[in-house]
Amino acid sequence: MHSITKTLSSVRVFAAGVIVSGLSMGSAQAQIVVDLNNPADYTIQEIIDGNGLRVGDKVFDDFSIVSTGTTGITLPDADSVKVKGGLDSTGNIELEFFGGWVAGTNELVNSTIEFTVTADSPFLIEAVELSMQNFAAFGAGQVNIAENIFLDEDETVIGIAPPFLNTFYEGNTGTLVNLDTATVIPGPQSTLYVSKDITVRDLSDGNQASSAHLSRFTQTYIQIPEPGTVVLLLSGGALMMMRRRSEG
């Protein structure tokens, strides 16, 4: 992953078949705050310029994206990939990613997206879930998202293999793994460093008519205490206070 640089500027380097976008800023400054009743999507560049994205009790910042691919192919970058924060059906925080990873015969596009997620007290992240929604592959086309979850910004976890998630779909075989979950090791954490490797390609090296695309995937952060438990605790505490007042 990146060694996190605290800067307000974004950096872009354009080369043949390579786009590097974004270095973000610290979470100590005000962030873009998502309205959970009416969440909007933001480009990665907007999140970088806005000092991070707050979704409920979690802050997502230090974003970067690096894309490479076959010469002439359209590469996703910080201005084209969008992120939308929200809640899943059980109240866990999730991020949806929207972009255009498209490859035809003898083509490949790859992106590495990295960022930090920090949970407010008393929440800790105990597991991470990765799922793909909008994707397809034909012929020898393949869609793959591989991800590592690190406990420190230098990607060094002494003696511990970092949690790994992998989702993919292969056109030829029909093999599909569109949901994967990894438990945080060695235990629930308040801060995680995420590194995603997204690849859409033709596995036949041009020997077969092939195509593949990916336009949406989701990451969910399973936390403790569970959101429902916190609501019950808060409501229970309020009820006790009301009883004490009425008895007093």
PDB file of C-alpha atoms in Angstrom:
ATOM      1  CA  MET A   1       0.000   0.000   0.000  1.00  0.00           C
ATOM      2  CA  HIS A   2       1.008   3.618  -0.039  1.00  0.00           C
ATOM      3  CA  SER A   3       2.938   5.168   2.780  1.00  0.00           C
ATOM      4  CA  ILE A   4       0.306   7.696   3.732  1.00  0.00           C
ATOM      5  CA  THR A   5       1.304  11.237   2.816  1.00  0.00           C
ATOM      6  CA  LYS A   6      -0.571  14.074   4.511  1.00  0.00           C
ATOM      7  CA  THR A   7      -1.035  16.576   1.720  1.00  0.00           C
ATOM      8  CA  LEU A   8      -3.860  18.591   0.249  1.00  0.00           C
ATOM      9  CA  SER A   9      -2.697  18.151  -3.322  1.00  0.00           C
ATOM     10  CA  SER A  10      -3.513  15.369  -5.730  1.00  0.00           C
ATOM     11  CA  VAL A  11      -0.892  13.941  -8.052  1.00  0.00           C
ATOM     12  CA  ARG A  12      -1.458  12.541 -11.504  1.00  0.00           C
ATOM     13  CA  VAL A  13       1.148  11.028 -13.795  1.00  0.00           C
ATOM     14  CA  PHE A  14       0.126  10.086 -17.313  1.00  0.00           C
ATOM     15  CA  ALA A  15       2.209   7.615 -19.312  1.00  0.00           C
ATOM     16  CA  ALA A  16       1.534   5.140 -22.072  1.00  0.00           C
ATOM     17  CA  GLY A  17      -1.075   2.832 -20.653  1.00  0.00           C
ATOM     18  CA  VAL A  18      -0.668   4.091 -17.055  1.00  0.00           C
ATOM     19  CA  ILE A  19      -2.656   6.500 -14.908  1.00  0.00           C
ATOM     20  CA  VAL A  20      -1.723   7.284 -11.311  1.00  0.00           C
ATOM     21  CA  SER A  21      -4.277   9.325  -9.422  1.00  0.00           C
ATOM     22  CA  GLY A  22      -4.503  10.773  -5.994  1.00  0.00           C
ATOM     23  CA  LEU A  23      -2.723  11.147  -2.739  1.00  0.00           C
ATOM     24  CA  SER A  24      -5.076  12.101   0.048  1.00  0.00           C
ATOM     25  CA  MET A  25      -5.082  13.982   3.257  1.00  0.00           C
ATOM     26  CA  GLY A  26      -5.474  13.305   6.923  1.00  0.00           C
ATOM     27  CA  SER A  27      -8.757  12.515   8.644  1.00  0.00           C
ATOM     28  CA  ALA A  28      -8.198  15.249  11.242  1.00  0.00           C
ATOM     29  CA  GLN A  29      -9.844  17.766   8.907  1.00  0.00           C
ATOM     30  CA  ALA A  30     -13.531  17.976   8.057  1.00  0.00           C
ATOM     31  CA  GLN A  31     -14.729  15.334   5.617  1.00  0.00           C
ATOM     32  CA  ILE A  32     -17.582  14.963   3.169  1.00  0.00           C
ATOM     33  CA  VAL A  33     -20.455  13.685   5.339  1.00  0.00           C
ATOM     34  CA  VAL A  34     -22.875  11.209   3.740  1.00  0.00           C
ATOM     35  CA  ASP A  35     -26.586  11.680   4.374  1.00  0.00           C
ATOM     36  CA  LEU A  36     -27.576   8.091   5.184  1.00  0.00           C
ATOM     37  CA  ASN A  37     -31.221   8.866   4.373  1.00  0.00           C
ATOM     38  CA  ASN A  38     -30.315  10.087   0.897  1.00  0.00           C
ATOM     39  CA  PRO A  39     -26.720   9.019   0.076  1.00  0.00           C
ATOM     40  CA  ALA A  40     -24.986  10.523  -2.945  1.00  0.00           C
ATOM     41  CA  ASP A  41     -22.006   9.216  -4.881  1.00  0.00           C
ATOM     42  CA  TYR A  42     -18.675  11.017  -5.160  1.00  0.00           C
ATOM     43  CA  THR A  43     -15.686  10.511  -7.422  1.00  0.00           C
ATOM     44  CA  ILE A  44     -12.473   9.404  -5.746  1.00  0.00           C
ATOM     45  CA  GLN A  45     -11.031  12.785  -6.697  1.00  0.00           C
ATOM     46  CA  GLU A  46     -13.890  14.586  -4.918  1.00  0.00           C
ATOM     47  CA  ILE A  47     -13.245  12.482  -1.809  1.00  0.00           C
ATOM     48  CA  ILE A  48      -9.532  13.313  -1.966  1.00  0.00           C
ATOM     49  CA  ASP A  49     -10.273  17.032  -2.384  1.00  0.00           C
ATOM     50  CA  GLY A  50     -12.892  16.832   0.401  1.00  0.00           C
ATOM     51  CA  ASN A  51     -10.494  15.404   3.004  1.00  0.00           C
ATOM     52  CA  GLY A  52     -12.147  11.986   3.086  1.00  0.00           C
ATOM     53  CA  LEU A  53     -15.650  10.555   3.317  1.00  0.00           C
ATOM     54  CA  ARG A  54     -17.576  10.080   6.574  1.00  0.00           C
ATOM     55  CA  VAL A  55     -20.267   7.389   6.473  1.00  0.00           C
ATOM     56  CA  GLY A  56     -21.962   7.070   9.848  1.00  0.00           C
ATOM     57  CA  ASP A  57     -19.326   6.112  12.418  1.00  0.00           C
ATOM     58  CA  LYS A  58     -16.612   5.432   9.821  1.00  0.00           C
ATOM     59  CA  VAL A  59     -14.197   7.701   7.971  1.00  0.00           C
ATOM     60  CA  PHE A  60     -12.691   6.624   4.635  1.00  0.00           C
ATOM     61  CA  ASP A  61      -9.638   8.573   3.503  1.00  0.00           C
ATOM     62  CA  ASP A  62      -6.107   8.377   2.085  1.00  0.00           C
ATOM     63  CA  PHE A  63      -7.524   7.229  -1.266  1.00  0.00           C
ATOM     64  CA  SER A  64      -5.367   6.491  -4.287  1.00  0.00           C
ATOM     65  CA  ILE A  65      -5.958   4.728  -7.606  1.00  0.00           C
ATOM     66  CA  VAL A  66      -3.370   3.447 -10.090  1.00  0.00           C
ATOM     67  CA  SER A  67      -4.536   1.981 -13.411  1.00  0.00           C
ATOM     68  CA  THR A  68      -2.648   0.231 -16.216  1.00  0.00           C
ATOM     69  CA  GLY A  69      -3.833  -1.481 -19.361  1.00  0.00           C
ATOM     70  CA  THR A  70      -3.497  -2.293 -23.015  1.00  0.00           C
ATOM     71  CA  THR A  71      -2.454   0.705 -25.091  1.00  0.00           C
ATOM     72  CA  GLY A  72      -5.500   2.632 -26.297  1.00  0.00           C
ATOM     73  CA  ILE A  73      -7.876   1.227 -23.685  1.00  0.00           C
ATOM     74  CA  THR A  74      -9.833   3.631 -21.456  1.00  0.00           C
ATOM     75  CA  LEU A  75      -8.335   3.511 -17.960  1.00  0.00           C
ATOM     76  CA  PRO A  76     -10.400   4.198 -14.827  1.00  0.00           C
ATOM     77  CA  ASP A  77      -9.026   7.095 -12.776  1.00  0.00           C
ATOM     78  CA  ALA A  78      -9.883   9.259  -9.763  1.00  0.00           C
ATOM     79  CA  ASP A  79     -12.246  11.393 -11.874  1.00  0.00           C
ATOM     80  CA  SER A  80     -14.244   8.476 -13.301  1.00  0.00           C
ATOM     81  CA  VAL A  81     -14.518   5.978 -10.423  1.00  0.00           C
ATOM     82  CA  LYS A  82     -17.308   6.880  -7.996  1.00  0.00           C
ATOM     83  CA  VAL A  83     -17.939   5.815  -4.407  1.00  0.00           C
ATOM     84  CA  LYS A  84     -21.267   5.766  -2.550  1.00  0.00           C
ATOM     85  CA  GLY A  85     -21.490   5.201   1.191  1.00  0.00           C
ATOM     86  CA  GLY A  86     -24.526   3.769   2.936  1.00  0.00           C
ATOM     87  CA  LEU A  87     -25.946   1.043   5.174  1.00  0.00           C
ATOM     88  CA  ASP A  88     -26.689  -2.595   4.400  1.00  0.00           C
ATOM     89  CA  SER A  89     -29.884  -4.330   5.561  1.00  0.00           C
ATOM     90  CA  THR A  90     -28.441  -4.990   9.045  1.00  0.00           C
ATOM     91  CA  GLY A  91     -27.062  -1.490   9.612  1.00  0.00           C
ATOM     92  CA  ASN A  92     -23.415  -2.153   8.750  1.00  0.00           C
ATOM     93  CA  ILE A  93     -21.543   0.529   6.824  1.00  0.00           C
ATOM     94  CA  GLU A  94     -20.849  -0.242   3.167  1.00  0.00           C
ATOM     95  CA  LEU A  95     -19.164   1.400   0.184  1.00  0.00           C
ATOM     96  CA  GLU A  96     -20.354   0.895  -3.396  1.00  0.00           C
ATOM     97  CA  PHE A  97     -17.826   1.477  -6.167  1.00  0.00           C
ATOM     98  CA  PHE A  98     -18.916   2.439  -9.699  1.00  0.00           C
ATOM     99  CA  GLY A  99     -16.602   2.552 -12.706  1.00  0.00           C
ATOM    100  CA  GLY A 100     -15.858   1.270 -16.187  1.00  0.00           C
ATOM    101  CA  TRP A 101     -13.440  -1.659 -16.331  1.00  0.00           C
ATOM    102  CA  VAL A 102     -13.852  -2.981 -19.882  1.00  0.00           C
ATOM    103  CA  ALA A 103     -11.604  -5.306 -21.921  1.00  0.00           C
ATOM    104  CA  GLY A 104     -12.095  -6.941 -25.315  1.00  0.00           C
ATOM    105  CA  THR A 105     -10.146  -9.599 -27.200  1.00  0.00           C
ATOM    106  CA  ASN A 106      -6.446  -9.536 -26.251  1.00  0.00           C
ATOM    107  CA  GLU A 107      -7.004  -6.632 -23.859  1.00  0.00           C
ATOM    108  CA  LEU A 108      -6.410  -6.080 -20.152  1.00  0.00           C
ATOM    109  CA  VAL A 109      -7.200  -3.318 -17.667  1.00  0.00           C
ATOM    110  CA  ASN A 110      -6.000  -3.319 -14.071  1.00  0.00           C
ATOM    111  CA  SER A 111      -6.546  -0.890 -11.184  1.00  0.00           C
ATOM    112  CA  THR A 112      -5.230  -0.782  -7.642  1.00  0.00           C
ATOM    113  CA  ILE A 113      -7.447   1.182  -5.255  1.00  0.00           C
ATOM    114  CA  GLU A 114      -6.195   1.854  -1.739  1.00  0.00           C
ATOM    115  CA  PHE A 115      -7.674   3.686   1.228  1.00  0.00           C
ATOM    116  CA  THR A 116      -7.961   3.734   5.019  1.00  0.00           C
ATOM    117  CA  VAL A 117     -11.117   3.081   7.065  1.00  0.00           C
ATOM    118  CA  THR A 118     -11.363   4.236  10.690  1.00  0.00           C
ATOM    119  CA  ALA A 119     -14.282   3.467  13.017  1.00  0.00           C
ATOM    120  CA  ASP A 120     -15.361   5.761  15.837  1.00  0.00           C
ATOM    121  CA  SER A 121     -15.454   4.382  19.384  1.00  0.00           C
ATOM    122  CA  PRO A 122     -17.101   2.120  20.529  1.00  0.00           C
ATOM    123  CA  PHE A 123     -17.221   0.406  17.152  1.00  0.00           C
ATOM    124  CA  LEU A 124     -14.570  -2.032  15.936  1.00  0.00           C
ATOM    125  CA  ILE A 125     -14.398  -3.772  12.553  1.00  0.00           C
ATOM    126  CA  GLU A 126     -14.402  -7.555  12.956  1.00  0.00           C
ATOM    127  CA  ALA A 127     -14.872  -8.666   9.331  1.00  0.00           C
ATOM    128  CA  VAL A 128     -14.911  -7.308   5.785  1.00  0.00           C
ATOM    129  CA  GLU A 129     -17.191  -8.485   2.976  1.00  0.00           C
ATOM    130  CA  LEU A 130     -16.569  -8.000  -0.755  1.00  0.00           C
ATOM    131  CA  SER A 131     -19.199  -8.587  -3.449  1.00  0.00           C
ATOM    132  CA  MET A 132     -19.563  -7.931  -7.193  1.00  0.00           C
ATOM    133  CA  GLN A 133     -22.885  -6.774  -8.672  1.00  0.00           C
ATOM    134  CA  ASN A 134     -22.632  -5.518 -12.260  1.00  0.00           C
ATOM    135  CA  PHE A 135     -20.224  -7.650 -14.302  1.00  0.00           C
ATOM    136  CA  ALA A 136     -20.064 -10.023 -17.281  1.00  0.00           C
ATOM    137  CA  ALA A 137     -17.534 -12.128 -19.186  1.00  0.00           C
ATOM    138  CA  PHE A 138     -17.739 -13.888 -22.545  1.00  0.00           C
ATOM    139  CA  GLY A 139     -15.359 -16.292 -24.248  1.00  0.00           C
ATOM    140  CA  ALA A 140     -12.105 -16.301 -22.279  1.00  0.00           C
ATOM    141  CA  GLY A 141     -12.975 -13.043 -20.505  1.00  0.00           C
ATOM    142  CA  GLN A 142     -12.356 -12.785 -16.767  1.00  0.00           C
ATOM    143  CA  VAL A 143     -13.346 -10.331 -14.021  1.00  0.00           C
ATOM    144  CA  ASN A 144     -11.362 -10.497 -10.771  1.00  0.00           C
ATOM    145  CA  ILE A 145     -11.118  -8.431  -7.581  1.00  0.00           C
ATOM    146  CA  ALA A 146      -8.414  -9.480  -5.110  1.00  0.00           C
ATOM    147  CA  GLU A 147      -7.984  -7.620  -1.862  1.00  0.00           C
ATOM    148  CA  ASN A 148      -5.719  -7.468   1.168  1.00  0.00           C
ATOM    149  CA  ILE A 149      -6.643  -5.937   4.524  1.00  0.00           C
ATOM    150  CA  PHE A 150      -3.675  -4.597   6.503  1.00  0.00           C
ATOM    151  CA  LEU A 151      -3.393  -3.442  10.110  1.00  0.00           C
ATOM    152  CA  ASP A 152      -0.779  -0.749   9.470  1.00  0.00           C
ATOM    153  CA  GLU A 153      -0.014   1.677   6.683  1.00  0.00           C
ATOM    154  CA  ASP A 154       3.271  -0.010   5.727  1.00  0.00           C
ATOM    155  CA  GLU A 155       1.533  -3.326   4.925  1.00  0.00           C
ATOM    156  CA  THR A 156       3.714  -5.188   7.418  1.00  0.00           C
ATOM    157  CA  VAL A 157       1.963  -7.578   9.788  1.00  0.00           C
ATOM    158  CA  ILE A 158       4.727  -9.511  11.538  1.00  0.00           C
ATOM    159  CA  GLY A 159       3.953 -13.218  11.738  1.00  0.00           C
ATOM    160  CA  ILE A 160       0.402 -12.786  10.498  1.00  0.00           C
ATOM    161  CA  ALA A 161      -0.911 -13.302   6.972  1.00  0.00           C
ATOM    162  CA  PRO A 162      -3.203 -10.348   6.156  1.00  0.00           C
ATOM    163  CA  PRO A 163      -6.887 -11.137   5.538  1.00  0.00           C
ATOM    164  CA  PHE A 164      -7.456 -11.793   1.813  1.00  0.00           C
ATOM    165  CA  LEU A 165     -10.661 -11.555  -0.215  1.00  0.00           C
ATOM    166  CA  ASN A 166     -11.118 -12.767  -3.794  1.00  0.00           C
ATOM    167  CA  THR A 167     -14.109 -12.517  -6.137  1.00  0.00           C
ATOM    168  CA  PHE A 168     -14.082 -13.491  -9.814  1.00  0.00           C
ATOM    169  CA  TYR A 169     -16.035 -14.658 -12.841  1.00  0.00           C
ATOM    170  CA  GLU A 170     -14.694 -16.563 -15.858  1.00  0.00           C
ATOM    171  CA  GLY A 171     -16.680 -16.634 -19.100  1.00  0.00           C
ATOM    172  CA  ASN A 172     -15.404 -19.961 -20.486  1.00  0.00           C
ATOM    173  CA  THR A 173     -16.013 -22.045 -17.368  1.00  0.00           C
ATOM    174  CA  GLY A 174     -18.844 -20.063 -15.822  1.00  0.00           C
ATOM    175  CA  THR A 175     -16.925 -20.179 -12.537  1.00  0.00           C
ATOM    176  CA  LEU A 176     -18.345 -17.497 -10.249  1.00  0.00           C
ATOM    177  CA  VAL A 177     -17.390 -16.330  -6.775  1.00  0.00           C
ATOM    178  CA  ASN A 178     -19.198 -13.022  -6.328  1.00  0.00           C
ATOM    179  CA  LEU A 179     -19.116 -12.846  -2.512  1.00  0.00           C
ATOM    180  CA  ASP A 180     -16.245 -13.312  -0.081  1.00  0.00           C
ATOM    181  CA  THR A 181     -15.797 -12.489   3.620  1.00  0.00           C
ATOM    182  CA  ALA A 182     -12.612 -12.263   5.687  1.00  0.00           C
ATOM    183  CA  THR A 183     -12.306 -12.003   9.456  1.00  0.00           C
ATOM    184  CA  VAL A 184      -9.927  -9.344  10.717  1.00  0.00           C
ATOM    185  CA  ILE A 185      -6.799 -10.925  12.228  1.00  0.00           C
ATOM    186  CA  PRO A 186      -5.730 -10.996  15.065  1.00  0.00           C
ATOM    187  CA  GLY A 187      -9.008  -9.442  16.195  1.00  0.00           C
ATOM    188  CA  PRO A 188     -11.433  -6.518  15.710  1.00  0.00           C
ATOM    189  CA  GLN A 189      -9.709  -3.226  14.834  1.00  0.00           C
ATOM    190  CA  SER A 190     -10.622   0.461  14.754  1.00  0.00           C
ATOM    191  CA  THR A 191      -8.452   1.186  11.669  1.00  0.00           C
ATOM    192  CA  LEU A 192      -7.802  -0.904   8.565  1.00  0.00           C
ATOM    193  CA  TYR A 193      -5.751  -0.268   5.417  1.00  0.00           C
ATOM    194  CA  VAL A 194      -7.391  -1.647   2.284  1.00  0.00           C
ATOM    195  CA  SER A 195      -5.695  -2.546  -1.009  1.00  0.00           C
ATOM    196  CA  LYS A 196      -7.865  -3.747  -3.935  1.00  0.00           C
ATOM    197  CA  ASP A 197      -6.505  -5.183  -7.158  1.00  0.00           C
ATOM    198  CA  ILE A 198      -9.117  -5.128  -9.954  1.00  0.00           C
ATOM    199  CA  THR A 199      -8.400  -6.968 -13.209  1.00  0.00           C
ATOM    200  CA  VAL A 200     -10.603  -7.368 -16.284  1.00  0.00           C
ATOM    201  CA  ARG A 201      -8.963  -9.258 -19.149  1.00  0.00           C
ATOM    202  CA  ASP A 202      -8.903 -11.811 -21.957  1.00  0.00           C
ATOM    203  CA  LEU A 203      -7.299 -15.018 -20.642  1.00  0.00           C
ATOM    204  CA  SER A 204      -6.716 -16.435 -24.134  1.00  0.00           C
ATOM    205  CA  ASP A 205      -4.144 -13.780 -25.143  1.00  0.00           C
ATOM    206  CA  GLY A 206      -6.158 -13.060 -28.268  1.00  0.00           C
ATOM    207  CA  ASN A 207      -6.664 -16.685 -29.321  1.00  0.00           C
ATOM    208  CA  GLN A 208     -10.416 -16.510 -28.750  1.00  0.00           C
ATOM    209  CA  ALA A 209     -13.010 -13.768 -29.191  1.00  0.00           C
ATOM    210  CA  SER A 210     -13.503 -12.540 -25.638  1.00  0.00           C
ATOM    211  CA  SER A 211     -14.799  -9.619 -23.602  1.00  0.00           C
ATOM    212  CA  ALA A 212     -15.380  -8.737 -19.955  1.00  0.00           C
ATOM    213  CA  HIS A 213     -16.569  -5.786 -17.935  1.00  0.00           C
ATOM    214  CA  LEU A 214     -17.125  -4.666 -14.344  1.00  0.00           C
ATOM    215  CA  SER A 215     -19.081  -1.569 -13.350  1.00  0.00           C
ATOM    216  CA  ARG A 216     -20.146  -2.037  -9.711  1.00  0.00           C
ATOM    217  CA  PHE A 217     -18.913  -3.773  -6.572  1.00  0.00           C
ATOM    218  CA  THR A 218     -19.547  -3.335  -2.840  1.00  0.00           C
ATOM    219  CA  GLN A 219     -17.515  -3.521   0.354  1.00  0.00           C
ATOM    220  CA  THR A 220     -19.238  -4.021   3.727  1.00  0.00           C
ATOM    221  CA  TYR A 221     -17.650  -3.543   7.145  1.00  0.00           C
ATOM    222  CA  ILE A 222     -19.085  -5.868   9.784  1.00  0.00           C
ATOM    223  CA  GLN A 223     -18.662  -4.267  13.175  1.00  0.00           C
ATOM    224  CA  ILE A 224     -19.004  -4.795  16.903  1.00  0.00           C
ATOM    225  CA  PRO A 225     -21.024  -3.870  18.835  1.00  0.00           C
ATOM    226  CA  GLU A 226     -23.639  -4.691  16.194  1.00  0.00           C
ATOM    227  CA  PRO A 227     -25.700  -1.626  15.195  1.00  0.00           C
ATOM    228  CA  GLY A 228     -28.895  -3.203  16.525  1.00  0.00           C
ATOM    229  CA  THR A 229     -27.239  -3.880  19.871  1.00  0.00           C
ATOM    230  CA  VAL A 230     -26.195  -0.242  20.204  1.00  0.00           C
ATOM    231  CA  VAL A 231     -29.754   0.903  19.487  1.00  0.00           C
ATOM    232  CA  LEU A 232     -31.095  -1.464  22.141  1.00  0.00           C
ATOM    233  CA  LEU A 233     -28.506  -0.301  24.665  1.00  0.00           C
ATOM    234  CA  LEU A 234     -29.266   3.338  23.980  1.00  0.00           C
ATOM    235  CA  SER A 235     -33.027   2.825  24.172  1.00  0.00           C
ATOM    236  CA  GLY A 236     -32.622   0.772  27.340  1.00  0.00           C
ATOM    237  CA  GLY A 237     -30.515   3.482  28.912  1.00  0.00           C
ATOM    238  CA  ALA A 238     -33.074   6.134  27.979  1.00  0.00           C
ATOM    239  CA  LEU A 239     -35.849   4.026  29.495  1.00  0.00           C
ATOM    240  CA  MET A 240     -33.917   3.654  32.767  1.00  0.00           C
ATOM    241  CA  MET A 241     -33.377   7.406  32.935  1.00  0.00           C
ATOM    242  CA  MET A 242     -37.092   8.028  32.395  1.00  0.00           C
ATOM    243  CA  ARG A 243     -37.979   5.580  35.166  1.00  0.00           C
ATOM    244  CA  ARG A 244     -35.555   7.216  37.580  1.00  0.00           C
ATOM    245  CA  ARG A 245     -36.972  10.629  36.816  1.00  0.00           C
ATOM    246  CA  SER A 246     -40.537   9.424  37.318  1.00  0.00           C
ATOM    247  CA  GLU A 247     -39.592   7.716  40.586  1.00  0.00           C
ATOM    248  CA  GLY A 248     -37.750  10.814  41.777  1.00  0.00           C
TER     249      GLY A 248
END
